């Protein structure tokens, strides 16, 4: 496994790989790797000849009062995990390398970035789509793999790739969870024992909404109320949003249709967690990995 820190070196390496007729899969990450990230890598490994991952805590997707400085980092541990899962190339640029003096360009995706996390994290998705567009230009992957846990991010990136004619296949991977159902996240490290218990309210509320729909409830307001009550019964929780929306346009709905995305962001103590699931009429409790995430 090779570690590359320079943009030019990465670009040259990728050119050599492509010139040899080998396909490239890219898995962008912010590091502090967990099973969710590793699952993305396994998918990328299967789809292409060469597996590239990037580890970059991207400053432009964090707001001024967010956790950029505290974001957990463990380069040594990450490299070991990447090696074990069969990564070929790890791209670890510095912020200076990615955003040199004079940098002033932005890739902005319009409507799908407006609700959900876009409301409480202004500028976040511009940071995401800009850095991902840069990574795509640097690595030139055939396939790029993202988690459905960040559903809105996956939607915005898919939109960007379509709109800007980027010749890259975007693959979404279902959310990997702890045995009790908590979605894996680098930020779970911030939770103390009581908060960890309350964090489970996210997954429980996805189950609740799915049950309500299976029992015939289609009023989005009623489902949202029930979800909010369940979350707020748990100590240390503060709701950022509970949104029922169309899984493609991400526009809010008042009635649950055949497929509805329930997306949540909840502060548990000082940690902001997100989770989501596409809930479907007539299919109570689809197993993880088959559409639910
Ligand atoms: P991050 O390092 O948090 O920026 O995440 C890097 C990639 O891993 C993104 O595509 C995420 O959606 C994905 N990811 C994070 N957590 C999970 C998870 N629990 N299951 C599947 N994918 C995940």
PDB file of C-alpha atoms and ligand atoms in Angstrom:
ATOM      1  CA  UNK A   1       0.000   0.000   0.000  1.00  0.00           C
ATOM      2  CA  UNK A   2       1.357   3.380  -1.014  1.00  0.00           C
ATOM      3  CA  UNK A   3       0.717   6.647   0.853  1.00  0.00           C
ATOM      4  CA  UNK A   4       0.651   9.785  -1.304  1.00  0.00           C
ATOM      5  CA  UNK A   5       0.450  13.300   0.138  1.00  0.00           C
ATOM      6  CA  UNK A   6       0.919  15.541  -2.891  1.00  0.00           C
ATOM      7  CA  UNK A   7      -1.809  16.437  -5.401  1.00  0.00           C
ATOM      8  CA  UNK A   8       0.610  16.217  -8.338  1.00  0.00           C
ATOM      9  CA  UNK A   9       2.008  12.880  -7.233  1.00  0.00           C
ATOM     10  CA  UNK A  10      -1.519  11.494  -6.850  1.00  0.00           C
ATOM     11  CA  UNK A  11      -2.543  12.786 -10.264  1.00  0.00           C
ATOM     12  CA  UNK A  12       0.544  11.303 -11.912  1.00  0.00           C
ATOM     13  CA  UNK A  13       0.075   7.963 -10.174  1.00  0.00           C
ATOM     14  CA  UNK A  14      -3.573   7.798 -11.261  1.00  0.00           C
ATOM     15  CA  UNK A  15      -2.595   8.623 -14.846  1.00  0.00           C
ATOM     16  CA  UNK A  16      -0.117   5.748 -14.842  1.00  0.00           C
ATOM     17  CA  UNK A  17      -2.764   3.368 -13.502  1.00  0.00           C
ATOM     18  CA  UNK A  18      -5.279   4.397 -16.150  1.00  0.00           C
ATOM     19  CA  UNK A  19      -2.681   4.272 -18.926  1.00  0.00           C
ATOM     20  CA  UNK A  20      -2.145   0.618 -17.986  1.00  0.00           C
ATOM     21  CA  UNK A  21      -5.864   0.056 -18.599  1.00  0.00           C
ATOM     22  CA  UNK A  22      -6.687  -0.524 -14.932  1.00  0.00           C
ATOM     23  CA  UNK A  23      -9.900   0.808 -13.378  1.00  0.00           C
ATOM     24  CA  UNK A  24      -9.921   2.908 -10.192  1.00  0.00           C
ATOM     25  CA  UNK A  25     -12.381   2.973  -7.299  1.00  0.00           C
ATOM     26  CA  UNK A  26     -12.228   5.927  -4.904  1.00  0.00           C
ATOM     27  CA  UNK A  27     -13.536   6.044  -1.336  1.00  0.00           C
ATOM     28  CA  UNK A  28     -13.316   9.567   0.105  1.00  0.00           C
ATOM     29  CA  UNK A  29     -13.195   9.726   3.934  1.00  0.00           C
ATOM     30  CA  UNK A  30     -12.292  12.049   6.761  1.00  0.00           C
ATOM     31  CA  UNK A  31     -10.426   9.244   8.524  1.00  0.00           C
ATOM     32  CA  UNK A  32     -10.827   7.749  12.010  1.00  0.00           C
ATOM     33  CA  UNK A  33     -11.966   4.723  10.064  1.00  0.00           C
ATOM     34  CA  UNK A  34     -14.666   2.366  11.331  1.00  0.00           C
ATOM     35  CA  UNK A  35     -16.535  -0.622   9.897  1.00  0.00           C
ATOM     36  CA  UNK A  36     -18.788   1.685   7.840  1.00  0.00           C
ATOM     37  CA  UNK A  37     -15.787   3.088   5.983  1.00  0.00           C
ATOM     38  CA  UNK A  38     -14.267  -0.377   5.618  1.00  0.00           C
ATOM     39  CA  UNK A  39     -17.471  -1.693   4.056  1.00  0.00           C
ATOM     40  CA  UNK A  40     -17.277   1.070   1.418  1.00  0.00           C
ATOM     41  CA  UNK A  41     -13.705  -0.018   0.730  1.00  0.00           C
ATOM     42  CA  UNK A  42     -14.700  -3.677   0.353  1.00  0.00           C
ATOM     43  CA  UNK A  43     -17.318  -2.635  -2.209  1.00  0.00           C
ATOM     44  CA  UNK A  44     -14.759  -0.513  -4.087  1.00  0.00           C
ATOM     45  CA  UNK A  45     -12.257  -3.374  -3.933  1.00  0.00           C
ATOM     46  CA  UNK A  46     -14.719  -5.702  -5.654  1.00  0.00           C
ATOM     47  CA  UNK A  47     -15.661  -3.212  -8.384  1.00  0.00           C
ATOM     48  CA  UNK A  48     -12.267  -2.047  -9.682  1.00  0.00           C
ATOM     49  CA  UNK A  49      -8.646  -3.086 -10.203  1.00  0.00           C
ATOM     50  CA  UNK A  50      -7.133  -0.380  -8.017  1.00  0.00           C
ATOM     51  CA  UNK A  51      -8.611   0.905  -4.767  1.00  0.00           C
ATOM     52  CA  UNK A  52      -7.769   4.460  -3.722  1.00  0.00           C
ATOM     53  CA  UNK A  53      -8.985   6.040  -0.492  1.00  0.00           C
ATOM     54  CA  UNK A  54      -8.561   9.607   0.608  1.00  0.00           C
ATOM     55  CA  UNK A  55      -8.230  10.756   4.192  1.00  0.00           C
ATOM     56  CA  UNK A  56      -8.837  14.470   4.515  1.00  0.00           C
ATOM     57  CA  UNK A  57     -10.652  16.362   7.255  1.00  0.00           C
ATOM     58  CA  UNK A  58     -11.958  19.026   4.909  1.00  0.00           C
ATOM     59  CA  UNK A  59     -12.028  22.410   6.697  1.00  0.00           C
ATOM     60  CA  UNK A  60     -14.457  24.015   4.217  1.00  0.00           C
ATOM     61  CA  UNK A  61     -17.329  21.711   5.156  1.00  0.00           C
ATOM     62  CA  UNK A  62     -17.212  22.664   8.848  1.00  0.00           C
ATOM     63  CA  UNK A  63     -18.985  25.766  10.173  1.00  0.00           C
ATOM     64  CA  UNK A  64     -17.123  28.192  12.460  1.00  0.00           C
ATOM     65  CA  UNK A  65     -18.728  26.748  15.624  1.00  0.00           C
ATOM     66  CA  UNK A  66     -18.394  23.097  14.556  1.00  0.00           C
ATOM     67  CA  UNK A  67     -15.927  20.405  15.575  1.00  0.00           C
ATOM     68  CA  UNK A  68     -13.144  20.750  12.961  1.00  0.00           C
ATOM     69  CA  UNK A  69     -10.391  21.112  15.591  1.00  0.00           C
ATOM     70  CA  UNK A  70     -11.704  18.291  17.783  1.00  0.00           C
ATOM     71  CA  UNK A  71     -12.572  15.929  14.926  1.00  0.00           C
ATOM     72  CA  UNK A  72     -10.902  12.592  15.839  1.00  0.00           C
ATOM     73  CA  UNK A  73      -7.779  11.695  13.906  1.00  0.00           C
ATOM     74  CA  UNK A  74      -5.683   8.503  13.948  1.00  0.00           C
ATOM     75  CA  UNK A  75      -3.490   8.229  10.883  1.00  0.00           C
ATOM     76  CA  UNK A  76      -1.499   5.207  12.057  1.00  0.00           C
ATOM     77  CA  UNK A  77      -4.623   3.231  12.969  1.00  0.00           C
ATOM     78  CA  UNK A  78      -6.292   4.230   9.700  1.00  0.00           C
ATOM     79  CA  UNK A  79      -3.334   3.074   7.607  1.00  0.00           C
ATOM     80  CA  UNK A  80      -3.343  -0.303   9.348  1.00  0.00           C
ATOM     81  CA  UNK A  81      -7.074  -0.782   8.707  1.00  0.00           C
ATOM     82  CA  UNK A  82      -6.697   0.310   5.082  1.00  0.00           C
ATOM     83  CA  UNK A  83      -3.851  -2.152   4.585  1.00  0.00           C
ATOM     84  CA  UNK A  84      -5.927  -4.971   6.105  1.00  0.00           C
ATOM     85  CA  UNK A  85      -8.857  -4.313   3.786  1.00  0.00           C
ATOM     86  CA  UNK A  86      -6.679  -4.292   0.654  1.00  0.00           C
ATOM     87  CA  UNK A  87      -6.368  -0.592  -0.215  1.00  0.00           C
ATOM     88  CA  UNK A  88      -3.718   0.109  -2.880  1.00  0.00           C
ATOM     89  CA  UNK A  89      -3.246   3.864  -2.543  1.00  0.00           C
ATOM     90  CA  UNK A  90      -4.014   6.251   0.306  1.00  0.00           C
ATOM     91  CA  UNK A  91      -4.179   9.941  -0.561  1.00  0.00           C
ATOM     92  CA  UNK A  92      -3.617  12.136   2.508  1.00  0.00           C
ATOM     93  CA  UNK A  93      -3.224  15.762   1.453  1.00  0.00           C
ATOM     94  CA  UNK A  94      -2.782  18.730   3.763  1.00  0.00           C
ATOM     95  CA  UNK A  95      -5.307  21.592   3.735  1.00  0.00           C
ATOM     96  CA  UNK A  96      -2.596  23.786   2.180  1.00  0.00           C
ATOM     97  CA  UNK A  97      -2.147  21.254  -0.601  1.00  0.00           C
ATOM     98  CA  UNK A  98      -5.879  21.181  -1.355  1.00  0.00           C
ATOM     99  CA  UNK A  99      -6.522  24.900  -0.883  1.00  0.00           C
ATOM    100  CA  UNK A 100      -3.382  26.785  -1.890  1.00  0.00           C
ATOM    101  CA  UNK A 101      -3.068  30.564  -1.713  1.00  0.00           C
ATOM    102  CA  UNK A 102      -5.623  32.208  -4.007  1.00  0.00           C
ATOM    103  CA  UNK A 103      -8.145  29.355  -4.035  1.00  0.00           C
ATOM    104  CA  UNK A 104     -11.625  30.753  -4.792  1.00  0.00           C
ATOM    105  CA  UNK A 105     -13.789  28.247  -6.657  1.00  0.00           C
ATOM    106  CA  UNK A 106     -16.941  26.510  -5.450  1.00  0.00           C
ATOM    107  CA  UNK A 107     -19.106  23.708  -6.812  1.00  0.00           C
ATOM    108  CA  UNK A 108     -22.647  24.429  -5.669  1.00  0.00           C
ATOM    109  CA  UNK A 109     -25.576  22.038  -6.060  1.00  0.00           C
ATOM    110  CA  UNK A 110     -28.851  23.911  -5.710  1.00  0.00           C
ATOM    111  CA  UNK A 111     -32.092  22.390  -4.456  1.00  0.00           C
ATOM    112  CA  UNK A 112     -31.210  19.064  -2.850  1.00  0.00           C
ATOM    113  CA  UNK A 113     -28.755  20.839  -0.524  1.00  0.00           C
ATOM    114  CA  UNK A 114     -31.323  23.282   0.856  1.00  0.00           C
ATOM    115  CA  UNK A 115     -33.312  21.335   3.456  1.00  0.00           C
ATOM    116  CA  UNK A 116     -32.206  18.806   6.074  1.00  0.00           C
ATOM    117  CA  UNK A 117     -28.544  19.397   7.002  1.00  0.00           C
ATOM    118  CA  UNK A 118     -28.341  22.316   4.556  1.00  0.00           C
ATOM    119  CA  UNK A 119     -30.576  24.381   6.833  1.00  0.00           C
ATOM    120  CA  UNK A 120     -28.547  24.038  10.016  1.00  0.00           C
ATOM    121  CA  UNK A 121     -25.143  23.767   8.328  1.00  0.00           C
ATOM    122  CA  UNK A 122     -25.016  26.638   5.807  1.00  0.00           C
ATOM    123  CA  UNK A 123     -22.138  26.197   3.368  1.00  0.00           C
ATOM    124  CA  UNK A 124     -21.566  22.587   4.405  1.00  0.00           C
ATOM    125  CA  UNK A 125     -22.569  21.034   1.090  1.00  0.00           C
ATOM    126  CA  UNK A 126     -20.602  23.574  -0.941  1.00  0.00           C
ATOM    127  CA  UNK A 127     -17.581  22.384   1.027  1.00  0.00           C
ATOM    128  CA  UNK A 128     -18.477  18.749   0.342  1.00  0.00           C
ATOM    129  CA  UNK A 129     -19.193  19.012  -3.377  1.00  0.00           C
ATOM    130  CA  UNK A 130     -16.166  21.230  -3.972  1.00  0.00           C
ATOM    131  CA  UNK A 131     -13.743  18.874  -2.224  1.00  0.00           C
ATOM    132  CA  UNK A 132     -15.283  15.796  -3.838  1.00  0.00           C
ATOM    133  CA  UNK A 133     -15.074  17.431  -7.300  1.00  0.00           C
ATOM    134  CA  UNK A 134     -11.395  18.152  -6.580  1.00  0.00           C
ATOM    135  CA  UNK A 135     -10.790  14.553  -5.482  1.00  0.00           C
ATOM    136  CA  UNK A 136     -12.506  13.331  -8.657  1.00  0.00           C
ATOM    137  CA  UNK A 137     -10.231  15.563 -10.763  1.00  0.00           C
ATOM    138  CA  UNK A 138      -7.136  14.439  -8.881  1.00  0.00           C
ATOM    139  CA  UNK A 139      -7.851  10.692  -8.861  1.00  0.00           C
ATOM    140  CA  UNK A 140     -10.044  10.313 -11.956  1.00  0.00           C
ATOM    141  CA  UNK A 141     -11.917   7.284 -10.593  1.00  0.00           C
ATOM    142  CA  UNK A 142     -14.250   5.061 -12.633  1.00  0.00           C
ATOM    143  CA  UNK A 143     -16.301   4.403  -9.512  1.00  0.00           C
ATOM    144  CA  UNK A 144     -16.688   6.387  -6.275  1.00  0.00           C
ATOM    145  CA  UNK A 145     -18.277   4.818  -3.212  1.00  0.00           C
ATOM    146  CA  UNK A 146     -20.289   6.716  -0.572  1.00  0.00           C
ATOM    147  CA  UNK A 147     -22.418   5.759   2.429  1.00  0.00           C
ATOM    148  CA  UNK A 148     -26.196   6.044   2.490  1.00  0.00           C
ATOM    149  CA  UNK A 149     -25.799   7.204   6.086  1.00  0.00           C
ATOM    150  CA  UNK A 150     -25.051  10.633   4.604  1.00  0.00           C
ATOM    151  CA  UNK A 151     -28.071  10.402   2.326  1.00  0.00           C
ATOM    152  CA  UNK A 152     -28.214  14.074   1.389  1.00  0.00           C
ATOM    153  CA  UNK A 153     -24.487  14.097   0.639  1.00  0.00           C
ATOM    154  CA  UNK A 154     -24.889  11.058  -1.615  1.00  0.00           C
ATOM    155  CA  UNK A 155     -27.821  12.772  -3.360  1.00  0.00           C
ATOM    156  CA  UNK A 156     -25.884  16.020  -3.880  1.00  0.00           C
ATOM    157  CA  UNK A 157     -22.838  14.188  -5.244  1.00  0.00           C
ATOM    158  CA  UNK A 158     -24.959  12.081  -7.604  1.00  0.00           C
ATOM    159  CA  UNK A 159     -26.628  15.290  -8.805  1.00  0.00           C
ATOM    160  CA  UNK A 160     -23.263  16.994  -9.331  1.00  0.00           C
ATOM    161  CA  UNK A 161     -21.894  14.060 -11.326  1.00  0.00           C
ATOM    162  CA  UNK A 162     -24.977  13.975 -13.546  1.00  0.00           C
ATOM    163  CA  UNK A 163     -25.240  17.733 -14.008  1.00  0.00           C
ATOM    164  CA  UNK A 164     -21.537  18.267 -14.730  1.00  0.00           C
ATOM    165  CA  UNK A 165     -21.169  15.143 -16.941  1.00  0.00           C
ATOM    166  CA  UNK A 166     -18.482  13.595 -14.781  1.00  0.00           C
ATOM    167  CA  UNK A 167     -17.785  10.085 -16.143  1.00  0.00           C
ATOM    168  CA  UNK A 168     -17.929   8.437 -12.736  1.00  0.00           C
ATOM    169  CA  UNK A 169     -20.302   5.799 -11.387  1.00  0.00           C
ATOM    170  CA  UNK A 170     -21.528   6.694  -7.906  1.00  0.00           C
ATOM    171  CA  UNK A 171     -22.256   3.713  -5.670  1.00  0.00           C
ATOM    172  CA  UNK A 172     -24.216   4.061  -2.414  1.00  0.00           C
ATOM    173  CA  UNK A 173     -23.660   1.548   0.398  1.00  0.00           C
ATOM    174  CA  UNK A 174     -26.243   0.830   3.139  1.00  0.00           C
ATOM    175  CA  UNK A 175     -25.486   2.137   6.614  1.00  0.00           C
ATOM    176  CA  UNK A 176     -23.336  -0.109   8.777  1.00  0.00           C
ATOM    177  CA  UNK A 177     -24.585  -0.254  12.368  1.00  0.00           C
ATOM    178  CA  UNK A 178     -23.414  -1.325  15.808  1.00  0.00           C
ATOM    179  CA  UNK A 179     -25.051  -4.561  17.018  1.00  0.00           C
ATOM    180  CA  UNK A 180     -27.759  -2.554  18.828  1.00  0.00           C
ATOM    181  CA  UNK A 181     -28.550  -0.492  15.716  1.00  0.00           C
ATOM    182  CA  UNK A 182     -26.636   2.744  16.292  1.00  0.00           C
ATOM    183  CA  UNK A 183     -25.280   3.947  12.941  1.00  0.00           C
ATOM    184  CA  UNK A 184     -21.491   3.850  13.020  1.00  0.00           C
ATOM    185  CA  UNK A 185     -19.893   7.285  12.979  1.00  0.00           C
ATOM    186  CA  UNK A 186     -16.497   8.720  13.831  1.00  0.00           C
ATOM    187  CA  UNK A 187     -18.396  11.133  16.092  1.00  0.00           C
ATOM    188  CA  UNK A 188     -19.786   8.296  18.272  1.00  0.00           C
ATOM    189  CA  UNK A 189     -16.429   8.543  20.042  1.00  0.00           C
ATOM    190  CA  UNK A 190     -17.637  11.788  21.673  1.00  0.00           C
ATOM    191  CA  UNK A 191     -20.561  10.052  23.473  1.00  0.00           C
ATOM    192  CA  UNK A 192     -20.378   9.179  27.170  1.00  0.00           C
ATOM    193  CA  UNK A 193     -22.275   6.165  28.504  1.00  0.00           C
ATOM    194  CA  UNK A 194     -25.610   7.945  29.102  1.00  0.00           C
ATOM    195  CA  UNK A 195     -25.430   9.742  25.769  1.00  0.00           C
ATOM    196  CA  UNK A 196     -24.626   6.492  24.013  1.00  0.00           C
ATOM    197  CA  UNK A 197     -27.906   5.066  25.366  1.00  0.00           C
ATOM    198  CA  UNK A 198     -29.832   8.148  24.198  1.00  0.00           C
ATOM    199  CA  UNK A 199     -28.189   7.972  20.772  1.00  0.00           C
ATOM    200  CA  UNK A 200     -30.158   4.806  20.162  1.00  0.00           C
ATOM    201  CA  UNK A 201     -33.319   6.953  19.992  1.00  0.00           C
ATOM    202  CA  UNK A 202     -32.456   7.739  16.361  1.00  0.00           C
ATOM    203  CA  UNK A 203     -32.603   4.134  15.235  1.00  0.00           C
ATOM    204  CA  UNK A 204     -35.641   3.460  17.463  1.00  0.00           C
ATOM    205  CA  UNK A 205     -37.508   6.336  15.857  1.00  0.00           C
ATOM    206  CA  UNK A 206     -36.805   5.002  12.350  1.00  0.00           C
ATOM    207  CA  UNK A 207     -38.307   1.688  13.484  1.00  0.00           C
ATOM    208  CA  UNK A 208     -41.301   3.497  14.977  1.00  0.00           C
ATOM    209  CA  UNK A 209     -42.028   5.428  11.783  1.00  0.00           C
ATOM    210  CA  UNK A 210     -41.748   2.268   9.740  1.00  0.00           C
ATOM    211  CA  UNK A 211     -44.214   0.487  12.068  1.00  0.00           C
ATOM    212  CA  UNK A 212     -46.662   3.401  11.917  1.00  0.00           C
ATOM    213  CA  UNK A 213     -46.584   3.360   8.110  1.00  0.00           C
ATOM    214  CA  UNK A 214     -47.054  -0.429   8.075  1.00  0.00           C
ATOM    215  CA  UNK A 215     -50.108   0.049  10.301  1.00  0.00           C
ATOM    216  CA  UNK A 216     -51.579   2.523   7.825  1.00  0.00           C
ATOM    217  CA  UNK A 217     -50.523   5.941   9.140  1.00  0.00           C
ATOM    218  CA  UNK A 218     -49.729   8.191   6.177  1.00  0.00           C
ATOM    219  CA  UNK A 219     -49.981  11.643   7.764  1.00  0.00           C
ATOM    220  CA  UNK A 220     -46.412  12.958   7.834  1.00  0.00           C
ATOM    221  CA  UNK A 221     -47.252  15.382  10.672  1.00  0.00           C
ATOM    222  CA  UNK A 222     -48.503  12.573  12.900  1.00  0.00           C
ATOM    223  CA  UNK A 223     -45.450  10.406  12.219  1.00  0.00           C
ATOM    224  CA  UNK A 224     -43.091  13.338  12.794  1.00  0.00           C
ATOM    225  CA  UNK A 225     -44.740  14.150  16.125  1.00  0.00           C
ATOM    226  CA  UNK A 226     -44.413  10.555  17.287  1.00  0.00           C
ATOM    227  CA  UNK A 227     -40.763  10.442  16.247  1.00  0.00           C
ATOM    228  CA  UNK A 228     -39.987  13.730  18.002  1.00  0.00           C
ATOM    229  CA  UNK A 229     -41.688  12.571  21.207  1.00  0.00           C
ATOM    230  CA  UNK A 230     -39.752   9.311  21.204  1.00  0.00           C
ATOM    231  CA  UNK A 231     -36.438  11.129  20.742  1.00  0.00           C
ATOM    232  CA  UNK A 232     -37.176  13.736  23.407  1.00  0.00           C
ATOM    233  CA  UNK A 233     -38.081  11.030  25.963  1.00  0.00           C
ATOM    234  CA  UNK A 234     -34.354  10.247  25.979  1.00  0.00           C
ATOM    235  CA  UNK A 235     -32.084  12.402  28.170  1.00  0.00           C
ATOM    236  CA  UNK A 236     -29.568  14.845  26.611  1.00  0.00           C
ATOM    237  CA  UNK A 237     -31.343  14.962  23.237  1.00  0.00           C
ATOM    238  CA  UNK A 238     -32.124  18.113  21.240  1.00  0.00           C
ATOM    239  CA  UNK A 239     -33.697  17.820  17.805  1.00  0.00           C
ATOM    240  CA  UNK A 240     -32.108  19.614  14.868  1.00  0.00           C
ATOM    241  CA  UNK A 241     -34.617  18.236  12.364  1.00  0.00           C
ATOM    242  CA  UNK A 242     -37.004  15.368  11.758  1.00  0.00           C
ATOM    243  CA  UNK A 243     -37.938  15.461   8.082  1.00  0.00           C
ATOM    244  CA  UNK A 244     -40.153  13.252   5.945  1.00  0.00           C
ATOM    245  CA  UNK A 245     -39.385  13.907   2.322  1.00  0.00           C
ATOM    246  CA  UNK A 246     -39.273  12.549  -1.194  1.00  0.00           C
ATOM    247  CA  UNK A 247     -36.207  10.253  -1.500  1.00  0.00           C
ATOM    248  CA  UNK A 248     -35.150  11.823  -4.827  1.00  0.00           C
ATOM    249  CA  UNK A 249     -35.994  15.533  -4.650  1.00  0.00           C
ATOM    250  CA  UNK A 250     -35.634  15.690  -0.830  1.00  0.00           C
ATOM    251  CA  UNK A 251     -38.693  17.958  -0.804  1.00  0.00           C
ATOM    252  CA  UNK A 252     -40.832  17.654   2.331  1.00  0.00           C
ATOM    253  CA  UNK A 253     -44.070  15.703   2.047  1.00  0.00           C
ATOM    254  CA  UNK A 254     -47.297  15.976   4.005  1.00  0.00           C
ATOM    255  CA  UNK A 255     -48.416  12.430   3.085  1.00  0.00           C
ATOM    256  CA  UNK A 256     -46.255   9.318   3.059  1.00  0.00           C
ATOM    257  CA  UNK A 257     -46.169   7.814  -0.430  1.00  0.00           C
ATOM    258  CA  UNK A 258     -44.842   4.483  -1.710  1.00  0.00           C
ATOM    259  CA  UNK A 259     -41.358   5.517  -0.618  1.00  0.00           C
ATOM    260  CA  UNK A 260     -40.542   8.240   1.867  1.00  0.00           C
ATOM    261  CA  UNK A 261     -37.208   9.255   3.323  1.00  0.00           C
ATOM    262  CA  UNK A 262     -37.205   9.852   7.062  1.00  0.00           C
ATOM    263  CA  UNK A 263     -34.067  11.820   7.881  1.00  0.00           C
ATOM    264  CA  UNK A 264     -33.010  12.877  11.376  1.00  0.00           C
ATOM    265  CA  UNK A 265     -30.383  15.068  12.963  1.00  0.00           C
ATOM    266  CA  UNK A 266     -30.254  15.071  16.741  1.00  0.00           C
ATOM    267  CA  UNK A 267     -27.836  16.631  19.199  1.00  0.00           C
ATOM    268  CA  UNK A 268     -27.027  14.160  21.949  1.00  0.00           C
ATOM    269  CA  UNK A 269     -25.123  16.161  24.525  1.00  0.00           C
ATOM    270  CA  UNK A 270     -22.664  18.119  22.410  1.00  0.00           C
ATOM    271  CA  UNK A 271     -22.569  15.548  19.600  1.00  0.00           C
ATOM    272  CA  UNK A 272     -24.683  15.976  16.506  1.00  0.00           C
ATOM    273  CA  UNK A 273     -25.793  12.647  15.024  1.00  0.00           C
ATOM    274  CA  UNK A 274     -27.676  11.875  11.815  1.00  0.00           C
ATOM    275  CA  UNK A 275     -29.549   8.836  10.587  1.00  0.00           C
ATOM    276  CA  UNK A 276     -32.135   8.045   7.921  1.00  0.00           C
ATOM    277  CA  UNK A 277     -34.182   5.322   6.324  1.00  0.00           C
ATOM    278  CA  UNK A 278     -36.333   5.033   3.231  1.00  0.00           C
ATOM    279  CA  UNK A 279     -39.604   3.677   4.559  1.00  0.00           C
ATOM    280  CA  UNK A 280     -41.871   1.857   2.157  1.00  0.00           C
ATOM    281  CA  UNK A 281     -45.576   1.106   2.152  1.00  0.00           C
ATOM    282  CA  UNK A 282     -46.393  -2.557   2.658  1.00  0.00           C
ATOM    283  CA  UNK A 283     -42.884  -3.640   3.620  1.00  0.00           C
ATOM    284  CA  UNK A 284     -42.537  -3.422   7.397  1.00  0.00           C
ATOM    285  CA  UNK A 285     -38.987  -3.843   8.629  1.00  0.00           C
ATOM    286  CA  UNK A 286     -36.905  -4.347   5.461  1.00  0.00           C
ATOM    287  CA  UNK A 287     -33.591  -5.808   6.550  1.00  0.00           C
ATOM    288  CA  UNK A 288     -30.475  -3.621   6.577  1.00  0.00           C
ATOM    289  CA  UNK A 289     -28.600  -3.935   3.319  1.00  0.00           C
ATOM    290  CA  UNK A 290     -31.723  -4.271   1.244  1.00  0.00           C
ATOM    291  CA  UNK A 291     -32.742  -0.692   0.948  1.00  0.00           C
ATOM    292  CA  UNK A 292     -32.989   0.364   4.565  1.00  0.00           C
ATOM    293  CA  UNK A 293     -30.182   2.532   5.769  1.00  0.00           C
TER     294      UNK A 293
HETATM  295  P1  LIG B   1     -16.765  10.477   6.752  1.00  0.00           P
HETATM  296  O1  LIG B   1     -15.383   9.992   7.078  1.00  0.00           O
HETATM  297  O2  LIG B   1     -17.676  10.577   7.919  1.00  0.00           O
HETATM  298  O3  LIG B   1     -16.758  11.715   5.877  1.00  0.00           O
HETATM  299  O4  LIG B   1     -17.410   9.345   5.841  1.00  0.00           O
HETATM  300  C1  LIG B   1     -16.779   8.890   4.686  1.00  0.00           C
HETATM  301  C2  LIG B   1     -17.737   8.007   3.929  1.00  0.00           C
HETATM  302  O5  LIG B   1     -18.134   6.928   4.757  1.00  0.00           O
HETATM  303  C3  LIG B   1     -19.018   8.735   3.521  1.00  0.00           C
HETATM  304  O6  LIG B   1     -19.399   8.301   2.220  1.00  0.00           O
HETATM  305  C4  LIG B   1     -20.011   8.266   4.554  1.00  0.00           C
HETATM  306  O7  LIG B   1     -21.352   8.286   4.113  1.00  0.00           O
HETATM  307  C5  LIG B   1     -19.535   6.848   4.796  1.00  0.00           C
HETATM  308  N1  LIG B   1     -20.004   6.347   6.094  1.00  0.00           N
HETATM  309  C6  LIG B   1     -19.856   6.925   7.303  1.00  0.00           C
HETATM  310  N2  LIG B   1     -20.455   6.186   8.251  1.00  0.00           N
HETATM  311  C7  LIG B   1     -20.997   5.116   7.633  1.00  0.00           C
HETATM  312  C8  LIG B   1     -21.747   3.982   8.065  1.00  0.00           C
HETATM  313  N3  LIG B   1     -22.074   3.801   9.341  1.00  0.00           N
HETATM  314  N4  LIG B   1     -22.136   3.082   7.141  1.00  0.00           N
HETATM  315  C9  LIG B   1     -21.825   3.247   5.824  1.00  0.00           C
HETATM  316  N5  LIG B   1     -21.111   4.290   5.363  1.00  0.00           N
HETATM  317  C10 LIG B   1     -20.704   5.211   6.244  1.00  0.00           C
END
